[in-house]
Structures are given as structure tokens and as C-alpha cells.
Coordinates of C-alpha atoms and ligand atoms in Angstrom, one line a residue:
X1 CA 16.5 106.2 13.2
X2 CA 12.8 106.9 14.0
X3 CA 9.7 104.7 13.8
X4 CA 6.9 106.1 11.7
X5 CA 3.8 105.2 9.8
X6 CA 3.9 105.8 6.0
X7 CA 0.6 106.1 4.1
X8 CA 0.4 105.2 0.4
X9 CA -2.6 106.7 -1.5
X10 CA -3.1 104.2 -4.3
X11 CA -6.0 104.7 -6.7
X12 CA -6.4 108.4 -6.0
X13 CA -2.9 109.1 -7.4
X14 CA -4.4 108.5 -10.8
X15 CA -6.5 111.6 -10.5
X16 CA -3.8 113.9 -11.7
X17 CA -5.7 117.1 -12.0
X18 CA -7.5 116.8 -8.7
X19 CA -4.7 115.5 -6.7
X20 CA -4.6 118.6 -4.5
X21 CA -8.2 118.3 -3.5
X22 CA -7.8 114.6 -2.9
X23 CA -4.8 115.1 -0.7
X24 CA -6.4 117.9 1.3
X25 CA -9.4 115.8 2.0
X26 CA -7.4 112.8 2.9
X27 CA -5.3 114.9 5.3
X28 CA -8.5 116.4 6.8
X29 CA -10.0 112.9 7.2
X30 CA -6.9 111.5 8.8
X31 CA -6.6 114.4 11.1
X32 CA -10.3 114.0 12.2
X33 CA -9.9 110.3 12.6
X34 CA -6.8 110.7 14.8
X35 CA -8.0 113.8 16.7
X36 CA -7.5 112.2 20.1
X37 CA -4.1 110.9 19.2
X38 CA -0.9 112.9 19.8
X39 CA 0.5 112.7 16.3
X40 CA 2.4 114.7 13.7
X41 CA 1.6 114.5 10.0
X42 CA 4.2 115.4 7.3
X43 CA 4.3 114.9 3.5
X44 CA 6.7 114.0 0.8
X45 CA 5.8 113.5 -2.8
X46 CA 3.2 110.8 -3.0
X47 CA 3.3 109.9 0.7
X48 CA 2.0 110.9 4.1
X49 CA 4.0 110.3 7.2
X50 CA 2.7 110.0 10.7
X51 CA 4.9 110.0 13.8
X52 CA 3.7 109.4 17.3
X53 CA 4.9 107.8 20.5
X54 CA 5.5 104.1 20.4
X55 CA 2.6 103.2 22.7
X56 CA 0.1 104.9 20.3
X57 CA 1.1 103.0 17.2
X58 CA -1.4 100.3 17.4
X59 CA -4.5 102.5 18.0
X60 CA -3.3 104.9 15.3
X61 CA -2.9 102.0 12.9
X62 CA -6.4 100.6 13.7
X63 CA -8.0 104.0 13.1
X64 CA -6.1 104.5 9.8
X65 CA -7.6 101.2 8.6
X66 CA -11.0 103.0 8.6
X67 CA -10.0 105.9 6.4
X68 CA -11.0 105.6 2.7
X69 CA -8.4 106.7 0.2
X70 CA -5.5 104.9 1.9
X71 CA -4.1 102.1 -0.2
X72 CA -1.4 100.8 2.1
X73 CA -0.2 101.5 5.6
X74 CA 3.4 100.9 6.4
X75 CA 5.0 100.8 9.8
X76 CA 8.6 101.6 9.1
X77 CA 11.8 103.3 10.2
X78 CA 13.3 106.4 8.8
X79 CA 17.1 106.7 8.7
X80 CA 19.2 109.9 8.9
X81 CA 20.7 109.4 5.5
X82 CA 20.7 106.8 2.7
X83 CA 24.3 105.6 2.9
X84 CA 24.6 101.9 2.7
X85 CA 26.6 101.7 6.0
X86 CA 23.8 103.5 7.8
X87 CA 21.2 101.1 6.4
X88 CA 23.3 98.1 7.4
X89 CA 23.7 99.3 10.9
X90 CA 20.0 100.1 11.3
X91 CA 19.1 96.7 9.9
X92 CA 21.4 94.9 12.3
X93 CA 19.8 96.7 15.1
X94 CA 16.2 96.0 14.0
X95 CA 16.8 92.4 13.3
X96 CA 17.7 91.6 16.9
X97 CA 14.0 92.0 17.7
X98 CA 12.6 89.7 14.9
X99 CA 12.7 86.0 14.6
X100 CA 12.4 84.3 11.1
X101 CA 13.9 81.4 9.1
X102 CA 13.6 82.7 5.5
X103 CA 13.7 86.2 4.1
X104 CA 14.3 88.3 1.0
X105 CA 15.3 92.0 0.6
X106 CA 13.4 94.2 -1.8
X107 CA 14.7 97.6 -2.7
X108 CA 13.1 100.6 -4.4
X109 CA 15.2 103.5 -5.4
X110 CA 13.5 106.8 -6.1
X111 CA 16.8 108.6 -6.0
X112 CA 18.2 107.5 -9.4
X113 CA 21.5 109.2 -8.8
X114 CA 22.3 106.8 -5.9
X115 CA 25.6 105.0 -6.6
X116 CA 24.1 101.5 -6.4
X117 CA 21.3 99.9 -8.3
X118 CA 18.3 98.4 -6.5
X119 CA 19.4 94.8 -7.1
X120 CA 22.9 95.6 -5.9
X121 CA 21.6 97.1 -2.7
X122 CA 19.4 94.1 -2.0
X123 CA 22.3 91.8 -2.5
X124 CA 24.6 93.7 -0.2
X125 CA 21.9 93.9 2.5
X126 CA 21.0 90.3 2.0
X127 CA 24.7 89.5 2.8
X128 CA 24.5 91.7 5.9
X129 CA 21.4 89.8 7.2
X130 CA 22.9 86.4 6.5
X131 CA 26.0 87.3 8.5
X132 CA 24.0 88.7 11.4
X133 CA 21.6 85.8 12.0
X134 CA 22.2 82.1 12.3
X135 CA 20.1 79.4 10.6
X136 CA 18.4 81.6 8.1
X137 CA 18.3 81.5 4.3
X138 CA 17.1 83.5 1.4
X139 CA 13.7 82.5 -0.2
X140 CA 12.7 84.9 -3.0
X141 CA 9.3 83.2 -3.6
X142 CA 7.7 82.6 -0.3
X143 CA 9.8 84.3 2.4
X144 CA 8.7 84.5 6.0
X145 CA 10.1 88.0 6.2
X146 CA 10.3 90.6 3.4
X147 CA 12.7 93.4 4.2
X148 CA 11.7 96.5 2.3
X149 CA 14.3 99.2 1.6
X150 CA 13.4 102.5 0.0
X151 CA 16.1 104.9 -1.0
X152 CA 14.8 108.4 -1.2
X153 CA 16.7 111.6 -2.0
X154 CA 18.0 112.4 1.4
X155 CA 17.3 109.4 3.5
X156 CA 16.1 105.8 3.5
X157 CA 13.3 103.7 4.9
X158 CA 13.3 100.2 6.2
X159 CA 10.1 98.3 6.8
X160 CA 8.8 94.8 7.4
X161 CA 5.2 95.5 8.2
X162 CA 2.6 96.5 5.6
X163 CA -1.2 96.6 6.1
X164 CA -3.8 96.9 3.4
X165 CA -5.8 100.1 3.6
X166 CA -9.5 100.4 2.6
X167 CA -8.7 101.9 -0.8
X168 CA -11.3 104.0 -2.6
X169 CA -11.4 107.8 -2.4
X170 CA -11.3 110.0 0.7
X171 CA -14.9 110.6 1.9
X172 CA -16.1 113.9 0.7
X173 CA -14.0 114.3 -2.4
X174 CA -17.0 113.5 -4.6
X175 CA -19.5 115.6 -2.6
X176 CA -22.5 114.4 -0.6
X177 CA -25.2 111.7 -1.1
X178 CA -28.4 110.9 0.8
X179 CA -28.6 107.3 2.0
X180 CA -32.1 105.9 2.5
X181 CA -31.3 104.0 5.6
X182 CA -33.7 101.4 6.8
X183 CA -32.9 99.0 9.7
X184 CA -32.2 96.2 7.2
X185 CA -29.0 94.6 6.0
X186 CA -28.7 96.1 2.5
X187 CA -28.8 99.8 3.1
X188 CA -25.9 100.2 5.5
X189 CA -23.8 98.1 3.1
X190 CA -24.8 100.4 0.3
X191 CA -23.8 103.4 2.4
X192 CA -20.4 101.9 3.1
X193 CA -19.8 101.3 -0.6
X194 CA -20.8 104.8 -1.6
X195 CA -18.4 106.2 1.0
X196 CA -15.7 104.1 -0.5
X197 CA -16.2 106.0 -3.7
X198 CA -15.6 109.3 -1.9
X199 CA -19.3 110.2 -1.2
X200 CA -20.0 111.8 2.1
X201 CA -23.2 110.6 3.6
X202 CA -26.3 112.1 5.0
X203 CA -29.0 109.6 5.9
X204 CA -32.8 109.6 5.8
X205 CA -35.1 107.2 7.8
X206 CA -38.9 107.0 7.5
X207 CA -40.7 106.0 10.7
X208 CA -44.3 105.3 11.3
X209 CA -45.0 105.7 15.0
X210 CA -46.9 104.0 16.6
X211 CA -46.8 101.3 14.0
X212 CA -43.0 101.2 14.3
X213 CA -41.2 101.2 17.6
X214 CA -38.7 103.6 19.1
X215 CA -36.3 100.6 19.1
X216 CA -36.5 100.5 15.3
X217 CA -35.3 104.1 15.2
X218 CA -32.5 103.4 17.7
X219 CA -31.4 100.5 15.6
X220 CA -31.1 102.9 12.6
X221 CA -29.2 105.3 14.8
X222 CA -26.8 102.5 15.8
X223 CA -26.3 101.6 12.1
X224 CA -25.7 105.3 11.3
X225 CA -23.2 105.4 14.1
X226 CA -21.2 102.5 12.7
X227 CA -21.2 104.1 9.3
X228 CA -20.2 107.5 10.9
X229 CA -16.8 106.0 11.8
X230 CA -15.8 106.3 8.1
X231 CA -17.7 109.6 7.6
X232 CA -16.8 111.5 10.8
X233 CA -20.5 112.2 11.6
X234 CA -23.8 111.6 9.9
X235 CA -26.8 113.9 9.7
X236 CA -29.8 111.6 10.1
X237 CA -33.1 113.0 8.8
X238 CA -36.0 111.3 10.5
X239 CA -39.3 111.6 8.6
X240 CA -42.6 111.1 10.2
X241 CA -44.3 108.9 7.6
X242 CA -47.3 107.8 9.6
X243 CA -50.0 110.0 8.0
X244 CA -48.8 109.3 4.5
X245 CA -48.7 105.6 5.1
X246 CA -52.1 105.5 6.8
X247 CA -53.6 107.4 3.8
X248 CA -52.0 105.0 1.4
X249 CA -53.3 102.0 3.4
X250 CA -56.8 103.3 3.6
X251 CA -57.2 104.6 0.0
X252 CA -55.1 102.6 -2.3
X253 CA -55.5 98.9 -3.5
X254 CA -53.3 96.9 -1.4
X255 CA -51.3 95.3 -4.2
X256 CA -50.0 98.8 -4.9
X257 CA -49.2 99.8 -1.3
X258 CA -45.5 99.2 -1.5
X259 CA -45.1 100.8 -4.9
X260 CA -46.9 104.0 -3.9
X261 CA -45.2 104.1 -0.5
X262 CA -41.8 103.9 -2.2
X263 CA -42.8 106.6 -4.7
X264 CA -43.5 108.8 -1.7
X265 CA -40.2 107.9 0.0
X266 CA -38.4 108.8 -3.2
X267 CA -40.2 112.1 -3.5
X268 CA -39.4 113.1 0.0
X269 CA -35.8 111.9 -0.2
X270 CA -35.2 114.0 -3.3
X271 CA -36.5 117.1 -1.5
X272 CA -34.3 116.5 1.5
X273 CA -31.3 115.8 -0.7
X274 CA -31.7 119.0 -2.7
X275 CA -32.0 121.1 0.4
X276 CA -28.8 119.6 1.9
X277 CA -26.9 119.8 -1.4
X278 CA -26.8 116.0 -1.7
X279 CA -26.2 115.1 -5.3
X280 CA -27.5 111.6 -5.3
X281 CA -29.8 109.2 -3.5
X282 CA -28.3 105.9 -2.4
X283 CA -30.4 102.9 -1.3
X284 CA -30.1 99.2 -0.7
X285 CA -32.3 98.0 -3.5
X286 CA -31.1 94.8 -5.2
X287 CA -32.5 93.6 -8.5
X288 CA -35.2 91.0 -8.0
X289 CA -34.9 90.7 -4.2
X290 CA -38.5 91.6 -3.5
X291 CA -41.6 92.6 -5.6
X292 CA -40.7 96.3 -5.4
X293 CA -37.3 95.6 -6.9
X294 CA -38.2 94.0 -10.2
X295 CA -37.1 96.1 -13.2
X296 CA -40.7 97.2 -13.8
X297 CA -41.1 98.2 -10.2
X298 CA -37.9 100.1 -10.3
X299 CA -39.2 102.0 -13.3
X300 CA -42.5 102.8 -11.7
X301 CA -40.8 104.0 -8.5
X302 CA -37.8 105.8 -10.0
X303 CA -40.1 107.7 -12.3
X304 CA -41.1 110.2 -9.6
X305 CA -37.6 111.8 -9.2
X306 CA -35.0 113.4 -11.3
X307 CA -32.0 113.0 -8.9
X308 CA -29.8 110.1 -9.8
X309 CA -30.4 107.0 -7.6
X310 CA -27.4 104.9 -6.9
X311 CA -27.9 101.3 -5.8
X312 CA -24.5 100.0 -4.8
X313 CA -25.7 96.4 -4.1
X314 CA -28.1 96.2 -7.1
X315 CA -26.2 93.3 -8.6
X316 CA -25.0 91.6 -5.4
X317 CA -26.5 88.3 -4.1
X318 CA -27.9 88.5 -0.6
X319 CA -25.1 86.3 0.7
X320 CA -22.5 88.7 -0.8
X321 CA -24.3 91.6 0.9
X322 CA -24.4 89.7 4.2
X323 CA -20.7 88.9 3.9
X324 CA -19.9 92.6 3.6
X325 CA -22.3 93.5 6.4
X326 CA -20.3 91.2 8.6
X327 CA -17.0 92.8 7.5
X328 CA -18.2 96.3 8.4
X329 CA -19.9 95.1 11.5
X330 CA -23.5 96.1 10.7
X331 CA -25.0 92.7 10.4
X332 CA -25.6 91.9 14.0
X333 CA -27.4 95.2 14.4
X334 CA -29.4 94.8 11.2
X335 CA -30.8 91.5 12.2
X336 CA -32.3 92.8 15.5
X337 CA -36.0 92.1 15.2
X338 CA -37.5 95.6 15.2
X339 CA -39.8 96.2 12.3
X340 CA -39.5 99.3 10.2
X341 CA -42.4 100.9 8.4
X342 CA -42.1 98.7 5.3
X343 CA -42.6 95.4 7.0
X344 CA -45.7 96.5 8.8
X345 CA -47.7 97.4 5.8
X346 CA -46.6 94.6 3.5
X347 CA -49.6 93.2 1.5
X348 CA -50.0 89.5 0.8
X349 CA -49.7 89.9 -2.9
X350 CA -47.7 93.0 -3.9
X351 CA -47.8 93.9 -7.6
X352 CA -44.7 92.7 -9.5
X353 CA -45.2 94.7 -12.6
X354 CA -46.8 97.9 -11.5
X355 CA -48.2 100.2 -14.1
X356 CA -47.3 103.9 -13.9
X357 CA -50.7 105.0 -15.1
X358 CA -52.3 103.2 -12.2
X359 CA -49.9 104.7 -9.7
X360 CA -50.8 108.1 -10.9
X361 CA -54.5 107.3 -10.8
X362 CA -54.4 105.9 -7.3
X363 CA -52.2 108.7 -6.0
X364 CA -54.9 111.2 -6.8
X365 CA -56.9 109.8 -4.0
X366 CA -54.6 111.2 -1.4
X367 CA -53.4 114.8 -0.9
X368 CA -49.9 113.6 -1.1
X369 CA -48.2 116.9 -2.0
X370 CA -49.5 118.6 1.1
X371 CA -48.6 115.6 3.2
X372 CA -45.1 115.5 1.8
X373 CA -44.7 119.2 2.4
X374 CA -45.7 118.8 6.0
X375 CA -43.4 115.8 6.5
X376 CA -40.4 117.6 5.1
X377 CA -41.1 120.8 7.1
X378 CA -41.4 119.0 10.4
X379 CA -38.8 116.4 10.2
X380 CA -36.3 115.7 12.9
X381 CA -32.5 115.9 12.4
X382 CA -30.2 113.9 14.6
X383 CA -26.5 114.4 14.5
X384 CA -24.8 111.0 14.8
X385 CA -21.2 111.1 15.9
X386 CA -18.7 108.4 15.9
X387 CA -18.6 107.1 19.5
X388 CA -19.1 103.6 20.9
X389 CA -22.2 102.3 19.2
X390 CA -25.2 102.2 21.5
X391 CA -26.0 98.6 20.5
X392 CA -26.4 97.5 24.1
X393 CA -29.0 100.2 24.8
X394 CA -31.6 98.5 22.6
X395 CA -31.1 94.9 23.6
Ligands
LIG1 P1 -32.6 96.4 3.5 O1 -32.9 96.4 2.0 O2 -31.7 97.6 3.9 O3 -32.2 95.1 4.0 P2 -35.3 96.2 3.7 O4 -35.1 94.9 3.0 O5 -36.1 96.4 4.9 O6 -33.9 96.7 4.2 P3 -36.5 97.1 1.4 O7 -37.9 97.0 1.7 O8 -35.8 96.0 0.6 O9 -35.6 97.3 2.7 O10 -36.2 98.5 0.7 C1 -35.2 98.8 -0.2 C2 -34.4 100.0 0.2 O11 -35.3 101.1 0.4 C3 -33.6 99.9 1.5 O12 -32.4 99.2 1.3 C4 -33.5 101.3 1.9 O13 -32.4 101.9 1.2 C5 -34.8 101.9 1.5 N1 -35.7 101.9 2.6 C6 -36.7 101.0 2.9 N2 -37.3 101.3 4.0 C7 -36.8 102.4 4.5 C8 -37.1 103.3 5.6 N3 -38.0 103.0 6.5 N4 -36.3 104.4 5.8 C9 -35.4 104.7 4.8 N5 -35.1 104.0 3.8 C10 -35.8 102.8 3.6
LIG2 MG1 -33.7 94.8 0.9

């Protein structure tokens, strides 16, 4: 008998034609995630198996909980064969280490030629357990311990412990997307949700030195680092937005500042995305949250690009977004009080229903194509790798 981790794929098994691609990506992602762990990966139809030394199980398990595309993680035992006596002996041995008062046995049989049916196997093994332990009873509805038995073609598995995986698709199976990453709460959550659907992230951040601080940038790097745990590493494009923003501030009526600024951000993001083969933009816009996120504003802003813009939190309440931000551990970093470029140039009365014709008219006052070209050509790229996040550095 040997202890091992069994990975179940879940939703991706419904993608019949692409299953090869999905499995290869999942294997790559698991291998990268566990690169410092002495493990061995093997496959059987529909499953991935990981073996390692006992002392590494916990850290391997915790890392697997951050890999998208995994539906369930099972810590189990593989037996040499599937004979009922072998299972009984293994069960007796394993039960000496576990305390419980109620239990049930659940059997799955993928080997349909096995001489006993699933229910019969459960019954026999239930009897074995009752004989082995004192003061225990069967409870099929709400047992303290569920003993899972799986009968495969040449062997069998016993397990008691299952962990929920993150679900979704392996990151990268759907190609790449460019996340507009501000230091706020919404955009990291949006990035997480896009990764869940198999999108590998690059990120773009607009800074306006000296109006924004270096700490604001470090905060964005910290957020990217947290996200990179699911993505292996993130290429962060940092755009110097100062000149564009100052031009807008000087030459455009202030109620249109944000609308025009966001149109510029979209234009630049589209160019960076195309260059890096990113197929979509992703951002943290949420319907109605601020003036620039009314439906009319979204039209006026979205109008400048052709690339699809995905807004994973568009229909979430702020509280729902915060809840997710806490779960993925970005919230505490997001609420650090360093202003990014949007908050500095916020007018008192931003337009709620901007008109596209006015946007076009105002934009003629600045040489924006030239400025955009310059910003794209000179931008900085930072490779963010998954290490401890540098949160402390910026406190
Ligand atoms: P968040 O929405 O992430 O909490 P925020 O409220 O500061 O941050 P908004 O002004 O609501 O951001 O902007 C909406 C979205 O536009 C952000 O979620 C983000 O995707 C993008 N965005 C805003 N500012 C920047 C920036 N400086 N760099 C990159 N993307 C940005
Ligand atoms: Mg927001």
C-alpha cells in the first residue's frame, strides 16, 4: 500500500475534443507549481497521481489548492491489487490511526468485471470496520467518516480525505489576456476570475510620477505577485502616463477628464495587448460603481478599441468583490492608502452621460496619437515571479 495524491479534473473533462491540450497544460502548471517539491506525477484515465515523501504531503496539497483546473484533491492509498481481502487488510491497518463514532462506506467500481457489485463491497467492508472498532455505528446520512473505496482495473484505492480544488480551467488553455491592474480592490479580483477561466495574465499599470508615488507602483507589484501564484509569473507593463494626463488636465473640460483619460488607457492597453498576443483586455469595472462606469460611460470609453473587454466583476456588488478579495488575499494590499493616477485627477463633477462627439472634439486639442506612441515605445516591463509577496516593504 502506498500513500498518494489523486487529482480529479472536473469541468475540463467535458471538453472532449481538447482534452489533450487541457491535460498537458494542467500537467505543466502542476509541475511548475510543485517545482521545488520532490514528487512524481503519473496518469491513469481521467486522473493524475502524485507521489512524494510523507513529510511533503501538506505543502504539496496546499500548492495544489492554487492550481486552476483541479476539481478535487484526494489524499488516498493505493493497494497492490483489488481483491477484497487485500482491501480488508489495508482498511484494518489504516483504521488504527483514525478515531470516529459514525461512518459509511462508499464504493465506486470502474472495473465492471469485478465479481462483486459496489453495494456488496460496501456491505462487506462495513462489516469489517464494525468488527475492527468498538463503539461505532453506520450512519449513511451524516457520518463522521466516509470511507471511499475505488475499484480500478488492476488495483484499488482507499481514501477518507478529500479537498475541494479551485475548479475552472488550467491557466493558459484559453490563451492570454491583458489585465488593467490598478492598486484598487476590483481589478485583482477580476484578474483572478479571468485566470479561473483558463486565461493567462499579463498586466498593465498606468503611473503618473510625480503625481503618483513609487509606493503605489510597489503596491501594484505586490498585487501582481499575489496573482502570479496562480499564473506562475506575470509580465507587468508599466506605462508612464504623466504627459498624457497633464495634457488632458490642462486642455480638456474637467467633467470629461476621466472619460478621456480612460479612453487613452484603453487605446494604450489595446496596443500592448496586440503586441503581446493577448486576445482580450480585462478590467475591474463594475456597472454603476462610479461615473465612468455608467452604461453610457462604458459606451463612450469602449468605443475607442476593437479588442474585446472582459469585466469579470461587472455585475458584482462591492461587498461581493471585497469578499472575494479577502479570499484571494489581495484585500489588505488593495486598501493600502497610496493613490494611483485616477484618484489624483478626479474632478468634482465627472460627467455621467458623456457624449462621444464631445470626446472626439476635446481629444483634438491634444496630440494624443504621438503621446500614446511615445508611452508605448518607452514603457517598462517588470517580470513578477511568485515569491513571498513584498507587502512588508511598503508599509
Ligand atoms: P479598482 O476598480 O480596481 O478598485 P479603482 O476603483 O481605483 O480600482 P476605477 O477607477 O474604478 O479603479 O477603474 C476601473 C478599472 O480601470 C480598474 O478596475 C482597472 O481595471 C482599470 N484601471 C484604473 N486605473 C488604472 C491604472 N492606474 N492602471 C491600470 N488600470 C487601471
Ligand atoms: Mg473600481
